Short mmCIF file of C-alpha atoms in Angstrom, two decimals:
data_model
loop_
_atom_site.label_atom_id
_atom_site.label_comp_id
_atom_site.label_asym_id
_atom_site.label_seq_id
_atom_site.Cartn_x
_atom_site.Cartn_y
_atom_site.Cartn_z
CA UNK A 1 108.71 191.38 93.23
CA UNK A 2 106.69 188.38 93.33
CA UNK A 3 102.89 188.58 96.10
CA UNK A 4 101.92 185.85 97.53
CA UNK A 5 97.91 185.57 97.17
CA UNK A 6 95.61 182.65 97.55
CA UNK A 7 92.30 183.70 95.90
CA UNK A 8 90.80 185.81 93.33
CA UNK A 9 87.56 186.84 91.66
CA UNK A 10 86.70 188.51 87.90
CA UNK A 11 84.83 191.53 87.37
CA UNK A 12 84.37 191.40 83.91
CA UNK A 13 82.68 194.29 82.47
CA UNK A 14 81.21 195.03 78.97
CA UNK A 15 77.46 195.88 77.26
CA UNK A 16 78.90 193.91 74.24
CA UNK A 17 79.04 190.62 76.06
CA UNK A 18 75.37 190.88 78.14
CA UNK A 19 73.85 191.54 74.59
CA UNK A 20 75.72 188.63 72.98
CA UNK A 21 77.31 190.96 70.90
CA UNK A 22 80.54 189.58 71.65
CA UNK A 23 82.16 186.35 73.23
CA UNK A 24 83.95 187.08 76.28
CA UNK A 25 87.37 185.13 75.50
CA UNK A 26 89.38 187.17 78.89
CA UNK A 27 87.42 185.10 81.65
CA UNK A 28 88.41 182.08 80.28
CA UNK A 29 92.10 182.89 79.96
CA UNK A 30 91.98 184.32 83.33
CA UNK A 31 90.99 181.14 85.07
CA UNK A 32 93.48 179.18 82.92
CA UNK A 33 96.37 181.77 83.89
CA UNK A 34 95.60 182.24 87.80
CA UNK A 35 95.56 177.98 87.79
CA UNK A 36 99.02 177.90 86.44
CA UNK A 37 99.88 180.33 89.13
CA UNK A 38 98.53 178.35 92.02
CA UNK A 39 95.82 181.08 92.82
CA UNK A 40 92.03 179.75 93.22
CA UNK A 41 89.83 181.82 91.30
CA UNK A 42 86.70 181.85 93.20
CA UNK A 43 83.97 183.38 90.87
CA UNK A 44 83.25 185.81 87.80
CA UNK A 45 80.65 188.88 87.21
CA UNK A 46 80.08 189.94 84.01
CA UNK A 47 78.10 193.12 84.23
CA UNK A 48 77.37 195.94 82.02
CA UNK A 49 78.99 199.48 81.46
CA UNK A 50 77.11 201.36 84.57
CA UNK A 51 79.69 202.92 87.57
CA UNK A 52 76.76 201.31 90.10
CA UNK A 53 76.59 197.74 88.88
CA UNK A 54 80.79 198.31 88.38
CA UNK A 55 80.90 199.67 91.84
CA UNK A 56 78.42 197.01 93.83
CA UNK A 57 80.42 193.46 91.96
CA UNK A 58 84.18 195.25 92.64
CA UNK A 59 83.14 195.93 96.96
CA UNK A 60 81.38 192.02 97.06
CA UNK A 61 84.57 190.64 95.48
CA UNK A 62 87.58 192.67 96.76
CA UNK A 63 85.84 191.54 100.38
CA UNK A 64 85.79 188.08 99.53
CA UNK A 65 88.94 187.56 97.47
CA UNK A 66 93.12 188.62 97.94
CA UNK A 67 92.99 190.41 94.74
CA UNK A 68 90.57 191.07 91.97
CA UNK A 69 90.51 191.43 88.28
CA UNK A 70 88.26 193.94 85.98
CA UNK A 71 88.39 193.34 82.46
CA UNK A 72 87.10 196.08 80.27
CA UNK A 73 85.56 199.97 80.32
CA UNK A 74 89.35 201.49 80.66
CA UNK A 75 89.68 203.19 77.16
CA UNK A 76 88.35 206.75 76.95
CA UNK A 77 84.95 207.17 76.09
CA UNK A 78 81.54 207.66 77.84
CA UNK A 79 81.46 203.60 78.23
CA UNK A 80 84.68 203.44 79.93
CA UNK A 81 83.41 204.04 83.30
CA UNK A 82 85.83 201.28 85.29
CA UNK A 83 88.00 203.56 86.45
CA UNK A 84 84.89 205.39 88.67
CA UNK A 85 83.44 202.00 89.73
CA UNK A 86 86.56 200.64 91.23
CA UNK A 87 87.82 204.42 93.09
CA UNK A 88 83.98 204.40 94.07
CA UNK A 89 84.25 200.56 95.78
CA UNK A 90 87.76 201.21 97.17
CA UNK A 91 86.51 204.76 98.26
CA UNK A 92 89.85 206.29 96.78
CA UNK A 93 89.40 209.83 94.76
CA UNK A 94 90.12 209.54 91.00
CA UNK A 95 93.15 211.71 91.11
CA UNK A 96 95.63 212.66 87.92
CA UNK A 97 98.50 210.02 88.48
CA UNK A 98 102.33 211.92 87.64
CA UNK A 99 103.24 208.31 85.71
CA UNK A 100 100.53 207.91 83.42
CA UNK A 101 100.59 211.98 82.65
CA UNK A 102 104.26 211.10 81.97
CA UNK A 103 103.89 208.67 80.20
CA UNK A 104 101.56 210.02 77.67
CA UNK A 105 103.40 213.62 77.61
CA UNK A 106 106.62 211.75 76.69
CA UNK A 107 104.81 208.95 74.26
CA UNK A 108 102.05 211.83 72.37
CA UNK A 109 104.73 214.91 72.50
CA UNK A 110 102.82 217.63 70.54
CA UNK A 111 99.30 215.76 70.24
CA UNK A 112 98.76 215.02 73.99
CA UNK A 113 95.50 216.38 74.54
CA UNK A 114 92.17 216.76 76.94
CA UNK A 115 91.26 213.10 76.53
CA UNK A 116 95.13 212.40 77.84
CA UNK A 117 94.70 213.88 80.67
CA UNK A 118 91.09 212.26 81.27
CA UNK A 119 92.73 208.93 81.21
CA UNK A 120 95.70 209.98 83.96
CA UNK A 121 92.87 210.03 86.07
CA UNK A 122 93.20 207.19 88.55
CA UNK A 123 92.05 206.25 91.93
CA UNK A 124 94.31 207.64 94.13
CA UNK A 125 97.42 205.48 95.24
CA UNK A 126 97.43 203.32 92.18
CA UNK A 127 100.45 201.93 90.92
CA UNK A 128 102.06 201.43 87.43
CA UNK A 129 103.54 198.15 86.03
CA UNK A 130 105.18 198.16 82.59
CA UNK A 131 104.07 195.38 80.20
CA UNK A 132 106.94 194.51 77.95
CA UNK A 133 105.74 195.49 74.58
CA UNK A 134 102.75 197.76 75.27
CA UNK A 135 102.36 201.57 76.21
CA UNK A 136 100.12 201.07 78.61
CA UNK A 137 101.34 199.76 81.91
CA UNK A 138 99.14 197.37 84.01
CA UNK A 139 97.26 199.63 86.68
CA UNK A 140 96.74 198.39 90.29
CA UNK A 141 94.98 199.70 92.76
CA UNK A 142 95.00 198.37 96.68
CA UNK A 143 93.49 194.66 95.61
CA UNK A 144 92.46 195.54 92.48
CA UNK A 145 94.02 194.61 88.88
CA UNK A 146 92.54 196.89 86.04
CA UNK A 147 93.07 195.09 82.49
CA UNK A 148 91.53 196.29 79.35
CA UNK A 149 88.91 194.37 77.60
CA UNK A 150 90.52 194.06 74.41
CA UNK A 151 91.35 190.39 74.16
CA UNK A 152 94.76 190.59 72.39
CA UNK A 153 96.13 193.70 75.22
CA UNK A 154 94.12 191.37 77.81
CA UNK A 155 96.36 188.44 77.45
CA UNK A 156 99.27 190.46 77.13
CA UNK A 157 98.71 191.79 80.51
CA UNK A 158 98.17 188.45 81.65
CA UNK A 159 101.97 188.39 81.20
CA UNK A 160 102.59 190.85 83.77
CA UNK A 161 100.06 189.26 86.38
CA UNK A 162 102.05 186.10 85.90
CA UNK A 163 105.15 187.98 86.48
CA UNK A 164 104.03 189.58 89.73
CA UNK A 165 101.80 187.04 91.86
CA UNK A 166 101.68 184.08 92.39
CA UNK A 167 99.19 181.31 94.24
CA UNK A 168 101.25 179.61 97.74
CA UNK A 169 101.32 176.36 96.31
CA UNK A 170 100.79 174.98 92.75
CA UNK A 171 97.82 172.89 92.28
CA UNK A 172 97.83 168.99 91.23
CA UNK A 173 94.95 167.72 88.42
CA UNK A 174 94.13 164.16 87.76
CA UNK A 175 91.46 162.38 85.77
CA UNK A 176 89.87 159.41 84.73
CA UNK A 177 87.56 158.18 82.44
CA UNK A 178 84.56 155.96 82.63
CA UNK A 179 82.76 154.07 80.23
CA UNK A 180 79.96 154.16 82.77
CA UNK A 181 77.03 156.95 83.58
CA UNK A 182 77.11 159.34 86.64
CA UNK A 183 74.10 156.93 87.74
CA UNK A 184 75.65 153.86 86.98
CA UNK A 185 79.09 155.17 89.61
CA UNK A 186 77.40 157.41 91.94
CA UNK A 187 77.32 155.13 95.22
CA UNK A 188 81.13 154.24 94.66
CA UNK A 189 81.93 157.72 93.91
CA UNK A 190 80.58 159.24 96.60
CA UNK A 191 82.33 156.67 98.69
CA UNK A 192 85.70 158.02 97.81
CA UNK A 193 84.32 161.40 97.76
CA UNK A 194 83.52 160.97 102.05
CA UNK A 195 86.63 159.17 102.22
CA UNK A 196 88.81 162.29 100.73
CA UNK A 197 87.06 165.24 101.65
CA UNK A 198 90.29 167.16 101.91
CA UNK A 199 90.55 166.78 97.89
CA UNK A 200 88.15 168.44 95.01
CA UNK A 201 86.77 165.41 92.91
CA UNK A 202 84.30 166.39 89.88
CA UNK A 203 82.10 164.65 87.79
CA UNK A 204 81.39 165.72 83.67
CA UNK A 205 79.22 163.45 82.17
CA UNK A 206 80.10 163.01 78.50
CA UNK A 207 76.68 162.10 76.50
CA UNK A 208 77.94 161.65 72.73
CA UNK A 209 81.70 160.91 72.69
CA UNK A 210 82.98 157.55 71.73
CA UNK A 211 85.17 156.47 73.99
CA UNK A 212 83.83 158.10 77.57
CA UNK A 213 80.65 158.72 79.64
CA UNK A 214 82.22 160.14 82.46
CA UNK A 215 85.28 162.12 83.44
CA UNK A 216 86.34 162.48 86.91
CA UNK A 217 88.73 164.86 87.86
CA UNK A 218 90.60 164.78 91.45
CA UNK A 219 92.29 168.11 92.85
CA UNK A 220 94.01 169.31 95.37
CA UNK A 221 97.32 171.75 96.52
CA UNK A 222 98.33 168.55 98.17
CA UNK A 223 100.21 165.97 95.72
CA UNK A 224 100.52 163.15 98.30
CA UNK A 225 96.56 163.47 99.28
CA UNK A 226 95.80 163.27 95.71
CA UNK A 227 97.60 160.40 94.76
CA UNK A 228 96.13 158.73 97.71
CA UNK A 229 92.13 159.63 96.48
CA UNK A 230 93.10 159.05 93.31
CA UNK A 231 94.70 155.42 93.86
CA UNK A 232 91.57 154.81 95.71
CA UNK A 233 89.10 155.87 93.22
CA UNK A 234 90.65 153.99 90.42
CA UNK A 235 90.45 150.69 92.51
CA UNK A 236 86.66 151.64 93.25
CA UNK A 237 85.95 152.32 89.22
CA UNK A 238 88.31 149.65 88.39
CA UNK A 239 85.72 147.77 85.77
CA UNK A 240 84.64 151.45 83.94
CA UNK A 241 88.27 152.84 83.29
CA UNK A 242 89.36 153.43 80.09
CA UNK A 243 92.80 154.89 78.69
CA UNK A 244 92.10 158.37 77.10
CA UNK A 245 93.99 161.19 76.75
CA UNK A 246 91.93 164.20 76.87
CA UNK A 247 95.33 166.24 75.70
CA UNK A 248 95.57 164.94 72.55
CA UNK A 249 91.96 164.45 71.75
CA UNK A 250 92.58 160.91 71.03
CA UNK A 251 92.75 157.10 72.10
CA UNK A 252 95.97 155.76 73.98
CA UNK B 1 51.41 180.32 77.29
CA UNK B 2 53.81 182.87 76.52
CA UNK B 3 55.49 184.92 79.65
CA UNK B 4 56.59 188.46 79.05
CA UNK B 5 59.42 189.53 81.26
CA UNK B 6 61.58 192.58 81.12
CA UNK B 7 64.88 191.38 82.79
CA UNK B 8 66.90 188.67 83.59
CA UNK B 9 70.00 187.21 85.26
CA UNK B 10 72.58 184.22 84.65
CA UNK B 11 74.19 181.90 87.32
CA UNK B 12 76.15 179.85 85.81
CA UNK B 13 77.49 176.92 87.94
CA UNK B 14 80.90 175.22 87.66
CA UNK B 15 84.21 174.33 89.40
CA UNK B 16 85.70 173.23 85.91
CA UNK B 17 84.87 176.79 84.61
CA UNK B 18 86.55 178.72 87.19
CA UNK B 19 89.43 176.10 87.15
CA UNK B 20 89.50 176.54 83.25
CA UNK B 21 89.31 173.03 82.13
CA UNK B 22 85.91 174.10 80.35
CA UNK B 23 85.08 176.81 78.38
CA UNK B 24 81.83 178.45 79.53
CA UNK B 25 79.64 178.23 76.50
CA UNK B 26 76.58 179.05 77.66
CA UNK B 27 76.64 182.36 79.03
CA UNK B 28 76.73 183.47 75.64
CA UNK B 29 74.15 181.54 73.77
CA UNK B 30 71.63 182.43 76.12
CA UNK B 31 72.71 186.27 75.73
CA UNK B 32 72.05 186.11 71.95
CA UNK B 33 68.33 183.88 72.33
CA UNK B 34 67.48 186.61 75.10
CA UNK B 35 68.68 189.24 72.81
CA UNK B 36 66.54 187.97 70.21
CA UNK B 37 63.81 187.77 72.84
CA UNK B 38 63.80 191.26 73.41
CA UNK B 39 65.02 190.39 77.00
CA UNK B 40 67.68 192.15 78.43
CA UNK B 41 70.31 190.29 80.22
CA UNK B 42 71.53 192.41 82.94
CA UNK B 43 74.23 190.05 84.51
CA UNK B 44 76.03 186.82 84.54
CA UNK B 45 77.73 185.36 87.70
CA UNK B 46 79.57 182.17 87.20
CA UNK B 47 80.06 180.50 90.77
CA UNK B 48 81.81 177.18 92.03
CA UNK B 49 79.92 173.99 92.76
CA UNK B 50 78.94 175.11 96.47
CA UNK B 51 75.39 175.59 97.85
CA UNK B 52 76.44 178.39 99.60
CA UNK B 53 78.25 180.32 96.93
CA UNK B 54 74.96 179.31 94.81
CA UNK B 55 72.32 180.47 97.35
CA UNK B 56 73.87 183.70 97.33
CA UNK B 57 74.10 184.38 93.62
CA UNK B 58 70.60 183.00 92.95
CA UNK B 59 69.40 185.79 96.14
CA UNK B 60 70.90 188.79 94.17
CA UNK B 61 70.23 187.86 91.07
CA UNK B 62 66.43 187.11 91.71
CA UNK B 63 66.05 189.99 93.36
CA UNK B 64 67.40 192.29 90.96
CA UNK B 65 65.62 190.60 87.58
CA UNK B 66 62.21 189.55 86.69
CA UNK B 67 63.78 185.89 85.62
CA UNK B 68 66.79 184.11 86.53
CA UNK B 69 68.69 181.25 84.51
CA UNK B 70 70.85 178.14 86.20
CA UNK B 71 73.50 176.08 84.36
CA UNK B 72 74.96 173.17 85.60
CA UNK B 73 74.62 171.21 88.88
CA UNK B 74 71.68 169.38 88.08
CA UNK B 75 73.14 165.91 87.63
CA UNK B 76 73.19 162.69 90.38
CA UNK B 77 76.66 163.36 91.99
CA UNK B 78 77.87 164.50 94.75
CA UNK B 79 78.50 168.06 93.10
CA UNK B 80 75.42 168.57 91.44
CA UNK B 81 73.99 171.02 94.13
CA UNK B 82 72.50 173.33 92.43
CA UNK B 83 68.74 172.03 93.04
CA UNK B 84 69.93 172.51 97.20
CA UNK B 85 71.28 176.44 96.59
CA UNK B 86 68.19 177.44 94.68
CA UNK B 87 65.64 175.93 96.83
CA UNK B 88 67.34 177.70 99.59
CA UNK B 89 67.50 180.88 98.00
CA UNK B 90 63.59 180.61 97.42
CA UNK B 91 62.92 179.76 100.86
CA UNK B 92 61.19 176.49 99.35
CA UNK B 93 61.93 172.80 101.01
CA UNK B 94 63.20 170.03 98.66
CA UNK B 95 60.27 167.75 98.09
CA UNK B 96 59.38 164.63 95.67
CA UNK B 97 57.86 166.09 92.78
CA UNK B 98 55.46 163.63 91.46
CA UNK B 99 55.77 164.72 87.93
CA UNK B 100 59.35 163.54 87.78
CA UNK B 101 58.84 160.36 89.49
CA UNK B 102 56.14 159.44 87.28
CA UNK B 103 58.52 160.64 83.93
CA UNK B 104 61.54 158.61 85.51
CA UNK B 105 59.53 155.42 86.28
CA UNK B 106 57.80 155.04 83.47
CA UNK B 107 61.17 155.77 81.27
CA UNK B 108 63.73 153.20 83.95
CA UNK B 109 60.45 151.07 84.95
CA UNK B 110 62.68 148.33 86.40
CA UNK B 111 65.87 150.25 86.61
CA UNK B 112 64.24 152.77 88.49
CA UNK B 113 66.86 153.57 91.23
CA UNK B 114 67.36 155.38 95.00
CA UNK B 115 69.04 157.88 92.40
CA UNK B 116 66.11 158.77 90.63
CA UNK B 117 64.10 159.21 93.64
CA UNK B 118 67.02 161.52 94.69
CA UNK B 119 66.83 163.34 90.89
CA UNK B 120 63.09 163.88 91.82
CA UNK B 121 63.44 166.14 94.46
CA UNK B 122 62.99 169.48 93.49
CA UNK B 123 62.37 173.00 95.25
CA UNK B 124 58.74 172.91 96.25
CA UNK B 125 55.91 174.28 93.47
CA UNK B 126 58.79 173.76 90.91
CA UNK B 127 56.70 173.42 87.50
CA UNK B 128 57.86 170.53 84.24
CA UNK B 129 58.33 171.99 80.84
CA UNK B 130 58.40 169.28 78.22
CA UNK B 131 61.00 170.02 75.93
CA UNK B 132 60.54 168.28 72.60
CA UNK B 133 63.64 165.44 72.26
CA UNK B 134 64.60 165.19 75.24
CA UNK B 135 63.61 163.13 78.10
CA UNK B 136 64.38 165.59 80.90
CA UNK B 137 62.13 168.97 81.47
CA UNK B 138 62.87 171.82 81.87
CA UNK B 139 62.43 172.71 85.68
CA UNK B 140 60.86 176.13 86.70
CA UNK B 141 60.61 177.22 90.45
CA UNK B 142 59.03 180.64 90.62
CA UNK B 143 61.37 183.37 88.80
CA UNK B 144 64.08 180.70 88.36
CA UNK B 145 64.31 178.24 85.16
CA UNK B 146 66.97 175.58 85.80
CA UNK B 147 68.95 174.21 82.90
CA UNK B 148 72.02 172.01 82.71
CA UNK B 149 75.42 172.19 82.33
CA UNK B 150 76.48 170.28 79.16
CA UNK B 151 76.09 172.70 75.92
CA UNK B 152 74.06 169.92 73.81
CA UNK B 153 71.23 169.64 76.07
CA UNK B 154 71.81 173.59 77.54
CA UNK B 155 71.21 174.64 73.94
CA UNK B 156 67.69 172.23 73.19
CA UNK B 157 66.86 173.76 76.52
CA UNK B 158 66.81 177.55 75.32
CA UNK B 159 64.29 176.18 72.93
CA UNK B 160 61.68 175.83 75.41
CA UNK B 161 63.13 179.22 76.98
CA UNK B 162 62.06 180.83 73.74
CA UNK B 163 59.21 179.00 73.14
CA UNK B 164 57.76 180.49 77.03
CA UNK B 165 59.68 183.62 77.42
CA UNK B 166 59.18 187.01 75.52
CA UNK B 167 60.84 190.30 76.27
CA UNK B 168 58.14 193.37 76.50
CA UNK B 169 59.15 194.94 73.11
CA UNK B 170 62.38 193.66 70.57
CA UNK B 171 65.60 195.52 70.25
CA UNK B 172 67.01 197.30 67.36
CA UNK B 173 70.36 197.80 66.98
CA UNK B 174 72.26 199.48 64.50
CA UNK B 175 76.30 200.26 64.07
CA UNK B 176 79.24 202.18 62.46
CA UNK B 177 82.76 201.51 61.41
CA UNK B 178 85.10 204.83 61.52
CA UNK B 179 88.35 204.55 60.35
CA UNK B 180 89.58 206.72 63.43
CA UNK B 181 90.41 206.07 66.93
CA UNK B 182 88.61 206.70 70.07
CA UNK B 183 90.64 209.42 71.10
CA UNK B 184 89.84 211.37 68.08
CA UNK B 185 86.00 210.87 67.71
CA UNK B 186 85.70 211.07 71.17
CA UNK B 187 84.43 214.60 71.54
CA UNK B 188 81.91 214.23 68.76
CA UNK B 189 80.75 210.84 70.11
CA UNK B 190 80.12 213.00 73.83
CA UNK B 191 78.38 215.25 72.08
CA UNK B 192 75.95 212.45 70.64
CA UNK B 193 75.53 210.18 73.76
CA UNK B 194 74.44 213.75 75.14
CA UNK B 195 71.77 214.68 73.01
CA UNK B 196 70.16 210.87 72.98
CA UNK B 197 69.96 209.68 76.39
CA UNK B 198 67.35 207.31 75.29
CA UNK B 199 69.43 204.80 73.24
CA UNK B 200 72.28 202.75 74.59
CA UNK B 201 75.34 203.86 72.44
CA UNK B 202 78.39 201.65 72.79
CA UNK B 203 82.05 202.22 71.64
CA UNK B 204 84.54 199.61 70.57
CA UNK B 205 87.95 200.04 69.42
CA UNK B 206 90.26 197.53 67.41
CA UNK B 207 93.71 197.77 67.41
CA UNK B 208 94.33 195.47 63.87
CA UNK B 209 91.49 195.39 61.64
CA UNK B 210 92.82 196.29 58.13
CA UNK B 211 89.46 198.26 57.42
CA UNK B 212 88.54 200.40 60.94
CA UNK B 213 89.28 201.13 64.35
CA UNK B 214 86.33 201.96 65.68
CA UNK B 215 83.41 200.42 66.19
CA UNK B 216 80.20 202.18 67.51
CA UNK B 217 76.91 200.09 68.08
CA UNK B 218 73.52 202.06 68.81
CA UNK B 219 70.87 200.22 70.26
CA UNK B 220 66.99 201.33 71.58
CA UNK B 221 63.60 198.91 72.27
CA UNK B 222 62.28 202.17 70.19
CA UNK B 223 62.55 201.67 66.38
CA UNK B 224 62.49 205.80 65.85
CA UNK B 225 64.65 206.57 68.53
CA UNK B 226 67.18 204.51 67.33
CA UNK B 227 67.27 205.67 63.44
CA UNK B 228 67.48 209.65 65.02
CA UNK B 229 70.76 208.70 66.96
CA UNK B 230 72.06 207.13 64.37
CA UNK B 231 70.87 209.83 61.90
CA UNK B 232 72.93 212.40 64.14
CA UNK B 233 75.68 209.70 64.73
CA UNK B 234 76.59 209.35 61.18
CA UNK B 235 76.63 212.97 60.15
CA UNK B 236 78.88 213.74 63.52
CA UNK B 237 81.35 211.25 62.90
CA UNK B 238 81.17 211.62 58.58
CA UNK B 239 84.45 212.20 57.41
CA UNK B 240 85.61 208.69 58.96
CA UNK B 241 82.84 206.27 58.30
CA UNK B 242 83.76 202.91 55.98
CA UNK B 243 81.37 200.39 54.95
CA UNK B 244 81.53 197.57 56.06
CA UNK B 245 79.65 194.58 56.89
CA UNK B 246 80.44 192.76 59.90
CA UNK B 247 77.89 190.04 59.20
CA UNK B 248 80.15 188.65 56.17
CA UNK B 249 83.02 189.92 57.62
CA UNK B 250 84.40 191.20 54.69
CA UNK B 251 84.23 194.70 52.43
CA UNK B 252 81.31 195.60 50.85
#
């Protein structure tokens, strides 16, 4: 069955990435994946392996967003301490859940052991979804959606987040590109910007590429609002536009 | 003058990051220069372009770390607002800061615009480092050092970071590769972590690598702490250790 949600942050959590160790890919894919689905995602914490600083960035987002995503600190060592920091913000009891026991009794046979059991431990009421291809389902619990930190089991998770929400309209992207500086634009832009402030326009400026100073990019849930900013803002930056497709990396 | 500070804090500023058009690049070079530093980097929020949602992350984060770093928001347009959430979060007005009037007209002389004068206004007391090759500071208001957005100037920034900025001691790390998985070390590993609360130990499992599966880093400010945790570490986990060199990335 496919939710309906509107919002989401990223509590992404991991020593390794605070300490440069490692480059968080997840966040990235995240915001690309939730886009697709039509679901703003509204901001990202990357914070380290400690239940408090787990606990404090899961309560500030699950009050702000529809439904939020941890990334890391599920496997089952002393680092893994997710698990605590999201029962602890939800105020649910880490309880042995009867699937995951299941699951690994059935999957280990002979060599389930201690640690097995450590990991059935969930906050209490969470539910099991089954990611084609991988033992270990996708956990949720109330608002929250626990996915591992390993990048390669993260994006196959994303599969089953794809599968289940969804956003309540798909977003609409253009943008344009000006052989002209943000300085150079700024009084017509922000003329279109006060004339369409039910859109999203933004402004990269570009300082080495060959063909572009500036892109501007117009967004909105609304396809017939967008065309309309978007129709005006090309008339306004009429002299600056050039043809470029950012897709292909290469003049049209 | 050289600044010794124990902590700090990222807000990184974007709608394209959260919207995954861009790739946040940042976050992670200034992890490894703080690293190197002998900073530690205790978090990383990454917010949309909205003084609000900036105010708010620049009011934890300087409240919780000795500095804080900005990226992004610092340009002319309409969603460069970055300069507005910080000054708020400070409790300091926006005021012309003659130092930047006097770089900008003497660099535009007659092309100095309204938009300058708008570029000038920074949080009051907000002091100019000169960064060597490029014509914009770096801008520091109290615990807060504001740096852009684009990667190209974001990295020539972390320059004059690291030319300021020291942490109060360096950081040593060391790490193991054990051809096991977590589940199997994992009692050994406990047993470790337990007896050498003093060094961060950190566990990382991969799921492919033809040579190990598990990863374990150790890392301490304290040179002898370190090399007795790893001492112990090593002899605990014996039987599975492989060399190998993840600098090279390759067997040694």
């Amino acid at each position: 069955m496919t939710q309906v949600v509107r919002s989401a942050r990223a509590v992404t959590i991991g020593d390794e990435l605070l300490t440069g160790k490692v480059r968080d890919r997840n966040s990235f894919e995240l915001a690309r994946t939730l886009r697709r689905l039509g679901i703003s995602l509204d901001g990202i914490e990357i914070v380290p392996d400690r239940t408090i600083e787990i606990r404090r960035a899961v309560e500030r987002a699950v009050e702000r967003a529809d439904v939020v995503f941890t990334s890391g600190g599920v496997g089952p060592t002393h680092d893994d301490v997710t698990m605590l920091g999201v029962a602890e913000a939800l105020g649910r009891p880490l309880a042995p859940h009867p699937g995951m026991l299941e699951l690994f009794s059935t999957h280990y046979g002979a060599s389930f052991s201690e640690s097995h059991q450590r990991l059935s431990l969930l906050p209490e009421g969470a539910t099991l979804l089954v990611t084609p291809g991988l033992l270990w389902p996708v956990i949720v619990v109330g608002p929250v959606w626990l996915l591992p930190g390993v990048p390669e089991f993260y994006l196959k998770k994303l599969e089953a987040v794809a599968a289940h929400l969804r956003g309540p309209s798909p977003f609409f992207t253009q943008s344009l590109h000006i052989n002209a500086d943000e300085l150079t634009i700024k009084d017509e832009l922000d003329r279109v910007v006060l004339a369409h402030p039910e859109v999203m326009i933004g402004s990269y400026p570009r300082f080495k590429h060959p063909v572009y100073k500036t892109r501007i990019t117009v967004d909105s849930r609304d396809e017939t609002l967008l065309e309309r900013a978007f129709t005006d803002l090309k008339s306004a930056l009429e002299p600056y536009v050039v043809e470029y497709d950012e897709s292909s990396d290469s003049l049209v």
